[in-house]
Amino acid sequence: GAVVSQHPSRVICKSGTSVKIECRSLDFQATTMFWYRQFPKQSLMLMATSNEGSKATYEQGVEKDKFLINHASLTLSTLTVTSAHPEDSSFYICSATPTDRGTEAFFGQGTRLTVV
Amino acid sequence: SQKIEQNSEALNIQEGKTATLTCNYTNYSPAYLQWYRQDPGRGPVFLLLIRENEKEKRKERLKVTFDTTLKQSLFHITASQPADSATYLCALGRGGGNKLTFGTGTQLKVEL
């Protein structure tokens, strides 16, 4: 089956610093990847669509200058949370779908970000 | 605005019984609906997909129904086991690109 790997799984950072989260498709190429965030006992909220070789598409209300997305290759997308604040503490998850798997989304294991 | 509702309260059932989870949506015309399982601190795992022109789908002990008139999907786990304990999410999609909108999830606990 397709595997999406996310790193790191947990990160604690100081307020005002930046954190980079990586999302890799290990055995398939992904021209599109999706980034979600999830607060405790809440749904996954789509933040942005990461497009290989072009700019990401952000959902309404998501600050593109705060959540920088780079999709430089067909197997890697990164999300950088810039100038992090405690309210950015959340569970961030990425997903991708191989072209031969229709609409089935494969998710990374998620990254628990804690800003102190 | 679009709204996807799942049972907000946790569902506790006895081992061996059938668990039934509900997903209702409004202001949305999905082309397909998916169900995912999520364990604590993990990303969701795909279980089943059902398209707008399908009424029912089965996979082993899982069954999904989709009623586009009622705007509702039911997810059944038969002969439930403690290992089925998790949060189950429904997700709606439309068109290409696989952009999904998720419900809030229902936590299922199967007790011995």
PDB file of C-alpha atoms in Angstrom:
ATOM      1  CA  GLY A   1       0.000   0.000   0.000  1.00  0.00           C
ATOM      2  CA  ALA A   2       0.974   3.643  -0.382  1.00  0.00           C
ATOM      3  CA  VAL A   3       2.895   5.190   2.493  1.00  0.00           C
ATOM      4  CA  VAL A   4       3.028   8.813   3.528  1.00  0.00           C
ATOM      5  CA  SER A   5       5.639   9.672   6.099  1.00  0.00           C
ATOM      6  CA  GLN A   6       5.581  12.808   8.219  1.00  0.00           C
ATOM      7  CA  HIS A   7       8.412  14.177  10.299  1.00  0.00           C
ATOM      8  CA  PRO A   8       8.796  15.074  13.097  1.00  0.00           C
ATOM      9  CA  SER A   9       6.020  13.343  14.991  1.00  0.00           C
ATOM     10  CA  ARG A  10       6.345  15.730  17.903  1.00  0.00           C
ATOM     11  CA  VAL A  11       7.988  19.113  18.274  1.00  0.00           C
ATOM     12  CA  ILE A  12       8.139  21.684  21.036  1.00  0.00           C
ATOM     13  CA  CYS A  13       9.317  25.148  20.128  1.00  0.00           C
ATOM     14  CA  LYS A  14       9.573  28.531  21.745  1.00  0.00           C
ATOM     15  CA  SER A  15       7.164  31.286  20.886  1.00  0.00           C
ATOM     16  CA  GLY A  16       8.457  33.377  18.006  1.00  0.00           C
ATOM     17  CA  THR A  17      10.512  30.634  16.362  1.00  0.00           C
ATOM     18  CA  SER A  18       9.733  28.760  13.146  1.00  0.00           C
ATOM     19  CA  VAL A  19       9.096  25.065  12.737  1.00  0.00           C
ATOM     20  CA  LYS A  20       9.311  22.981   9.575  1.00  0.00           C
ATOM     21  CA  ILE A  21       7.245  19.834   9.075  1.00  0.00           C
ATOM     22  CA  GLU A  22       8.019  17.415   6.256  1.00  0.00           C
ATOM     23  CA  CYS A  23       5.583  15.193   4.396  1.00  0.00           C
ATOM     24  CA  ARG A  24       6.967  12.517   2.091  1.00  0.00           C
ATOM     25  CA  SER A  25       5.284  10.020  -0.204  1.00  0.00           C
ATOM     26  CA  LEU A  26       7.593   7.028   0.115  1.00  0.00           C
ATOM     27  CA  ASP A  27       6.532   4.754  -2.730  1.00  0.00           C
ATOM     28  CA  PHE A  28       4.612   6.965  -5.106  1.00  0.00           C
ATOM     29  CA  GLN A  29       4.735  10.407  -6.641  1.00  0.00           C
ATOM     30  CA  ALA A  30       2.290  13.043  -5.539  1.00  0.00           C
ATOM     31  CA  THR A  31       1.715  16.187  -7.559  1.00  0.00           C
ATOM     32  CA  THR A  32      -0.771  17.295  -4.926  1.00  0.00           C
ATOM     33  CA  MET A  33      -0.603  17.007  -1.165  1.00  0.00           C
ATOM     34  CA  PHE A  34      -2.970  18.393   1.445  1.00  0.00           C
ATOM     35  CA  TRP A  35      -2.216  19.917   4.825  1.00  0.00           C
ATOM     36  CA  TYR A  36      -4.723  19.731   7.697  1.00  0.00           C
ATOM     37  CA  ARG A  37      -4.746  20.793  11.295  1.00  0.00           C
ATOM     38  CA  GLN A  38      -6.765  19.183  14.045  1.00  0.00           C
ATOM     39  CA  PHE A  39      -7.557  20.553  17.485  1.00  0.00           C
ATOM     40  CA  PRO A  40      -8.451  18.137  20.309  1.00  0.00           C
ATOM     41  CA  LYS A  41     -11.788  16.410  19.766  1.00  0.00           C
ATOM     42  CA  GLN A  42     -12.365  18.415  16.593  1.00  0.00           C
ATOM     43  CA  SER A  43     -12.423  17.616  12.931  1.00  0.00           C
ATOM     44  CA  LEU A  44      -9.547  17.829  10.481  1.00  0.00           C
ATOM     45  CA  MET A  45      -9.599  21.278   8.943  1.00  0.00           C
ATOM     46  CA  LEU A  46      -8.035  21.664   5.519  1.00  0.00           C
ATOM     47  CA  MET A  47      -5.413  24.411   5.567  1.00  0.00           C
ATOM     48  CA  ALA A  48      -3.991  24.297   2.075  1.00  0.00           C
ATOM     49  CA  THR A  49      -3.410  22.310  -1.075  1.00  0.00           C
ATOM     50  CA  SER A  50       0.242  21.872  -1.912  1.00  0.00           C
ATOM     51  CA  ASN A  51       0.994  21.740  -5.651  1.00  0.00           C
ATOM     52  CA  GLU A  52       4.300  20.472  -6.983  1.00  0.00           C
ATOM     53  CA  GLY A  53       6.129  23.189  -8.861  1.00  0.00           C
ATOM     54  CA  SER A  54       3.618  25.920  -8.164  1.00  0.00           C
ATOM     55  CA  LYS A  55       2.162  27.967  -5.348  1.00  0.00           C
ATOM     56  CA  ALA A  56       0.015  26.389  -2.698  1.00  0.00           C
ATOM     57  CA  THR A  57      -3.693  27.121  -2.554  1.00  0.00           C
ATOM     58  CA  TYR A  58      -4.807  28.236   0.896  1.00  0.00           C
ATOM     59  CA  GLU A  59      -8.244  27.853   2.433  1.00  0.00           C
ATOM     60  CA  GLN A  60     -10.131  30.891   3.565  1.00  0.00           C
ATOM     61  CA  GLY A  61      -8.831  32.232   6.859  1.00  0.00           C
ATOM     62  CA  VAL A  62      -5.421  30.553   6.644  1.00  0.00           C
ATOM     63  CA  GLU A  63      -2.535  33.023   6.553  1.00  0.00           C
ATOM     64  CA  LYS A  64      -0.200  32.096   3.727  1.00  0.00           C
ATOM     65  CA  ASP A  65       2.648  34.139   5.177  1.00  0.00           C
ATOM     66  CA  LYS A  66       2.403  32.313   8.453  1.00  0.00           C
ATOM     67  CA  PHE A  67       2.055  28.805   7.074  1.00  0.00           C
ATOM     68  CA  LEU A  68       4.619  28.529   4.297  1.00  0.00           C
ATOM     69  CA  ILE A  69       4.239  25.549   1.999  1.00  0.00           C
ATOM     70  CA  ASN A  70       6.882  24.315  -0.390  1.00  0.00           C
ATOM     71  CA  HIS A  71       6.350  21.367  -2.741  1.00  0.00           C
ATOM     72  CA  ALA A  72       9.686  21.229  -4.489  1.00  0.00           C
ATOM     73  CA  SER A  73       9.590  17.602  -5.620  1.00  0.00           C
ATOM     74  CA  LEU A  74       7.030  14.939  -6.460  1.00  0.00           C
ATOM     75  CA  THR A  75       7.623  13.197  -3.136  1.00  0.00           C
ATOM     76  CA  LEU A  76       8.104  16.017  -0.645  1.00  0.00           C
ATOM     77  CA  SER A  77       6.006  18.865   0.685  1.00  0.00           C
ATOM     78  CA  THR A  78       7.000  20.989   3.671  1.00  0.00           C
ATOM     79  CA  LEU A  79       4.923  23.169   5.961  1.00  0.00           C
ATOM     80  CA  THR A  80       6.740  25.863   7.904  1.00  0.00           C
ATOM     81  CA  VAL A  81       4.951  27.517  10.779  1.00  0.00           C
ATOM     82  CA  THR A  82       6.636  30.912  11.032  1.00  0.00           C
ATOM     83  CA  SER A  83       6.826  32.993  14.188  1.00  0.00           C
ATOM     84  CA  ALA A  84       4.876  30.365  16.065  1.00  0.00           C
ATOM     85  CA  HIS A  85       2.601  31.318  18.940  1.00  0.00           C
ATOM     86  CA  PRO A  86       0.886  29.152  21.545  1.00  0.00           C
ATOM     87  CA  GLU A  87      -2.380  29.306  19.598  1.00  0.00           C
ATOM     88  CA  ASP A  88      -0.598  27.521  16.728  1.00  0.00           C
ATOM     89  CA  SER A  89      -0.220  24.475  18.964  1.00  0.00           C
ATOM     90  CA  SER A  90      -2.128  21.720  17.209  1.00  0.00           C
ATOM     91  CA  PHE A  91      -1.917  18.396  15.383  1.00  0.00           C
ATOM     92  CA  TYR A  92      -0.824  18.901  11.771  1.00  0.00           C
ATOM     93  CA  ILE A  93      -1.441  16.130   9.239  1.00  0.00           C
ATOM     94  CA  CYS A  94      -0.654  15.804   5.557  1.00  0.00           C
ATOM     95  CA  SER A  95      -2.227  13.532   2.955  1.00  0.00           C
ATOM     96  CA  ALA A  96      -1.606  12.458  -0.612  1.00  0.00           C
ATOM     97  CA  THR A  97      -3.204  10.095  -3.126  1.00  0.00           C
ATOM     98  CA  PRO A  98      -1.431   7.951  -5.722  1.00  0.00           C
ATOM     99  CA  THR A  99      -2.861   8.458  -9.191  1.00  0.00           C
ATOM    100  CA  ASP A 100      -3.963   4.810  -9.388  1.00  0.00           C
ATOM    101  CA  ARG A 101      -5.876   4.906  -6.098  1.00  0.00           C
ATOM    102  CA  GLY A 102      -8.702   7.183  -7.150  1.00  0.00           C
ATOM    103  CA  THR A 103      -9.860   9.328  -4.260  1.00  0.00           C
ATOM    104  CA  GLU A 104      -8.466   7.274  -1.378  1.00  0.00           C
ATOM    105  CA  ALA A 105      -6.331   9.581   0.748  1.00  0.00           C
ATOM    106  CA  PHE A 106      -3.234   8.343   2.543  1.00  0.00           C
ATOM    107  CA  PHE A 107      -2.296  10.278   5.636  1.00  0.00           C
ATOM    108  CA  GLY A 108       0.962  10.843   7.404  1.00  0.00           C
ATOM    109  CA  GLN A 109       1.194   9.981  11.080  1.00  0.00           C
ATOM    110  CA  GLY A 110       0.763  13.612  12.061  1.00  0.00           C
ATOM    111  CA  THR A 111       2.917  16.138  13.899  1.00  0.00           C
ATOM    112  CA  ARG A 112       2.038  17.345  17.371  1.00  0.00           C
ATOM    113  CA  LEU A 113       3.269  20.929  17.625  1.00  0.00           C
ATOM    114  CA  THR A 114       3.476  22.557  21.046  1.00  0.00           C
ATOM    115  CA  VAL A 115       4.519  26.202  21.227  1.00  0.00           C
ATOM    116  CA  VAL A 116       5.636  27.344  24.670  1.00  0.00           C
TER     117      VAL A 116
ATOM    118  CA  SER B   1     -22.368  27.032   4.927  1.00  0.00           C
ATOM    119  CA  GLN B   2     -21.411  23.386   4.585  1.00  0.00           C
ATOM    120  CA  LYS B   3     -21.930  21.312   7.659  1.00  0.00           C
ATOM    121  CA  ILE B   4     -21.095  17.678   8.380  1.00  0.00           C
ATOM    122  CA  GLU B   5     -22.382  16.239  11.629  1.00  0.00           C
ATOM    123  CA  GLN B   6     -21.521  13.002  13.327  1.00  0.00           C
ATOM    124  CA  ASN B   7     -22.675  11.688  16.695  1.00  0.00           C
ATOM    125  CA  SER B   8     -20.847  14.012  19.027  1.00  0.00           C
ATOM    126  CA  GLU B   9     -21.147  11.685  21.975  1.00  0.00           C
ATOM    127  CA  ALA B  10     -19.041   8.588  22.281  1.00  0.00           C
ATOM    128  CA  LEU B  11     -20.685   5.309  21.378  1.00  0.00           C
ATOM    129  CA  ASN B  12     -20.163   2.407  23.762  1.00  0.00           C
ATOM    130  CA  ILE B  13     -21.247  -1.054  22.693  1.00  0.00           C
ATOM    131  CA  GLN B  14     -20.671  -4.613  23.747  1.00  0.00           C
ATOM    132  CA  GLU B  15     -18.344  -6.918  21.895  1.00  0.00           C
ATOM    133  CA  GLY B  16     -20.152  -8.909  19.231  1.00  0.00           C
ATOM    134  CA  LYS B  17     -22.866  -6.302  18.653  1.00  0.00           C
ATOM    135  CA  THR B  18     -23.250  -4.135  15.570  1.00  0.00           C
ATOM    136  CA  ALA B  19     -22.075  -0.548  15.865  1.00  0.00           C
ATOM    137  CA  THR B  20     -23.905   2.026  13.754  1.00  0.00           C
ATOM    138  CA  LEU B  21     -22.441   5.475  13.225  1.00  0.00           C
ATOM    139  CA  THR B  22     -24.214   8.354  11.504  1.00  0.00           C
ATOM    140  CA  CYS B  23     -22.968  11.097   9.220  1.00  0.00           C
ATOM    141  CA  ASN B  24     -25.364  13.876   8.194  1.00  0.00           C
ATOM    142  CA  TYR B  25     -24.534  16.778   5.944  1.00  0.00           C
ATOM    143  CA  THR B  26     -26.154  19.994   4.776  1.00  0.00           C
ATOM    144  CA  ASN B  27     -25.479  22.529   2.030  1.00  0.00           C
ATOM    145  CA  TYR B  28     -23.323  20.040   0.164  1.00  0.00           C
ATOM    146  CA  SER B  29     -23.672  17.846  -2.912  1.00  0.00           C
ATOM    147  CA  PRO B  30     -20.836  15.362  -2.623  1.00  0.00           C
ATOM    148  CA  ALA B  31     -19.774  13.126  -5.475  1.00  0.00           C
ATOM    149  CA  TYR B  32     -18.560  10.595  -2.940  1.00  0.00           C
ATOM    150  CA  LEU B  33     -18.336   9.949   0.770  1.00  0.00           C
ATOM    151  CA  GLN B  34     -15.545   8.204   2.628  1.00  0.00           C
ATOM    152  CA  TRP B  35     -15.098   6.734   6.090  1.00  0.00           C
ATOM    153  CA  TYR B  36     -11.819   6.790   7.953  1.00  0.00           C
ATOM    154  CA  ARG B  37     -10.577   5.386  11.216  1.00  0.00           C
ATOM    155  CA  GLN B  38      -8.347   7.488  13.462  1.00  0.00           C
ATOM    156  CA  ASP B  39      -6.496   6.237  16.508  1.00  0.00           C
ATOM    157  CA  PRO B  40      -5.241   8.702  19.164  1.00  0.00           C
ATOM    158  CA  GLY B  41      -2.230  10.688  18.002  1.00  0.00           C
ATOM    159  CA  ARG B  42      -2.291   9.139  14.530  1.00  0.00           C
ATOM    160  CA  GLY B  43      -3.380  10.129  11.066  1.00  0.00           C
ATOM    161  CA  PRO B  44      -6.664   8.773   9.658  1.00  0.00           C
ATOM    162  CA  VAL B  45      -6.723   5.479   7.793  1.00  0.00           C
ATOM    163  CA  PHE B  46      -9.054   4.955   4.838  1.00  0.00           C
ATOM    164  CA  LEU B  47     -11.790   2.349   5.258  1.00  0.00           C
ATOM    165  CA  LEU B  48     -14.475   2.669   2.589  1.00  0.00           C
ATOM    166  CA  LEU B  49     -15.664   4.910  -0.207  1.00  0.00           C
ATOM    167  CA  ILE B  50     -19.191   5.155  -1.570  1.00  0.00           C
ATOM    168  CA  ARG B  51     -20.218   7.215  -4.570  1.00  0.00           C
ATOM    169  CA  GLU B  52     -23.342   9.322  -4.992  1.00  0.00           C
ATOM    170  CA  ASN B  53     -24.918   6.759  -7.324  1.00  0.00           C
ATOM    171  CA  GLU B  54     -24.349   3.863  -4.912  1.00  0.00           C
ATOM    172  CA  LYS B  55     -26.679   2.876  -2.097  1.00  0.00           C
ATOM    173  CA  GLU B  56     -24.533   0.440  -0.181  1.00  0.00           C
ATOM    174  CA  LYS B  57     -20.957  -0.812   0.025  1.00  0.00           C
ATOM    175  CA  ARG B  58     -19.499  -3.677   2.024  1.00  0.00           C
ATOM    176  CA  LYS B  59     -16.020  -4.716   3.041  1.00  0.00           C
ATOM    177  CA  GLU B  60     -15.585  -7.617   5.407  1.00  0.00           C
ATOM    178  CA  ARG B  61     -17.372  -6.588   8.649  1.00  0.00           C
ATOM    179  CA  LEU B  62     -17.989  -3.051   7.431  1.00  0.00           C
ATOM    180  CA  LYS B  63     -21.039  -1.720   5.641  1.00  0.00           C
ATOM    181  CA  VAL B  64     -21.759   1.803   4.443  1.00  0.00           C
ATOM    182  CA  THR B  65     -25.025   3.207   3.132  1.00  0.00           C
ATOM    183  CA  PHE B  66     -25.477   6.517   1.362  1.00  0.00           C
ATOM    184  CA  ASP B  67     -28.812   8.299   1.018  1.00  0.00           C
ATOM    185  CA  THR B  68     -28.404  11.500  -0.999  1.00  0.00           C
ATOM    186  CA  THR B  69     -32.070  12.400  -0.453  1.00  0.00           C
ATOM    187  CA  LEU B  70     -31.739  12.272   3.322  1.00  0.00           C
ATOM    188  CA  LYS B  71     -28.155  13.587   3.031  1.00  0.00           C
ATOM    189  CA  GLN B  72     -26.992  10.851   5.325  1.00  0.00           C
ATOM    190  CA  SER B  73     -24.549   7.978   5.496  1.00  0.00           C
ATOM    191  CA  LEU B  74     -24.638   5.132   7.973  1.00  0.00           C
ATOM    192  CA  PHE B  75     -21.527   3.152   8.860  1.00  0.00           C
ATOM    193  CA  HIS B  76     -21.968  -0.288  10.394  1.00  0.00           C
ATOM    194  CA  ILE B  77     -19.413  -2.546  12.035  1.00  0.00           C
ATOM    195  CA  THR B  78     -20.808  -6.022  12.585  1.00  0.00           C
ATOM    196  CA  ALA B  79     -19.513  -8.480  15.199  1.00  0.00           C
ATOM    197  CA  SER B  80     -17.602  -5.622  16.805  1.00  0.00           C
ATOM    198  CA  GLN B  81     -14.371  -6.266  18.670  1.00  0.00           C
ATOM    199  CA  PRO B  82     -12.413  -4.237  21.246  1.00  0.00           C
ATOM    200  CA  ALA B  83      -9.822  -3.623  18.517  1.00  0.00           C
ATOM    201  CA  ASP B  84     -12.477  -1.651  16.622  1.00  0.00           C
ATOM    202  CA  SER B  85     -12.357   1.016  19.354  1.00  0.00           C
ATOM    203  CA  ALA B  86     -11.273   4.263  17.678  1.00  0.00           C
ATOM    204  CA  THR B  87     -12.646   7.503  16.282  1.00  0.00           C
ATOM    205  CA  TYR B  88     -14.427   7.188  12.956  1.00  0.00           C
ATOM    206  CA  LEU B  89     -14.560  10.120  10.572  1.00  0.00           C
ATOM    207  CA  CYS B  90     -16.727  10.634   7.546  1.00  0.00           C
ATOM    208  CA  ALA B  91     -15.404  12.796   4.753  1.00  0.00           C
ATOM    209  CA  LEU B  92     -17.106  14.246   1.702  1.00  0.00           C
ATOM    210  CA  GLY B  93     -15.496  14.972  -1.617  1.00  0.00           C
ATOM    211  CA  ARG B  94     -16.570  16.493  -4.875  1.00  0.00           C
ATOM    212  CA  GLY B  95     -14.905  16.485  -8.241  1.00  0.00           C
ATOM    213  CA  GLY B  96     -11.261  15.935  -8.900  1.00  0.00           C
ATOM    214  CA  GLY B  97      -8.274  16.701  -6.728  1.00  0.00           C
ATOM    215  CA  ASN B  98      -9.483  14.674  -3.758  1.00  0.00           C
ATOM    216  CA  LYS B  99     -10.174  17.707  -1.585  1.00  0.00           C
ATOM    217  CA  LEU B 100     -12.042  16.340   1.438  1.00  0.00           C
ATOM    218  CA  THR B 101     -14.260  17.938   4.053  1.00  0.00           C
ATOM    219  CA  PHE B 102     -14.332  15.997   7.305  1.00  0.00           C
ATOM    220  CA  GLY B 103     -16.947  15.509   9.971  1.00  0.00           C
ATOM    221  CA  THR B 104     -16.069  15.857  13.637  1.00  0.00           C
ATOM    222  CA  GLY B 105     -15.835  12.117  14.164  1.00  0.00           C
ATOM    223  CA  THR B 106     -17.501   9.669  16.517  1.00  0.00           C
ATOM    224  CA  GLN B 107     -15.535   7.863  19.184  1.00  0.00           C
ATOM    225  CA  LEU B 108     -16.454   4.193  19.389  1.00  0.00           C
ATOM    226  CA  LYS B 109     -15.613   2.024  22.360  1.00  0.00           C
ATOM    227  CA  VAL B 110     -16.240  -1.705  22.194  1.00  0.00           C
ATOM    228  CA  GLU B 111     -16.335  -3.310  25.599  1.00  0.00           C
ATOM    229  CA  LEU B 112     -15.827  -6.926  26.564  1.00  0.00           C
TER     230      LEU B 112
END
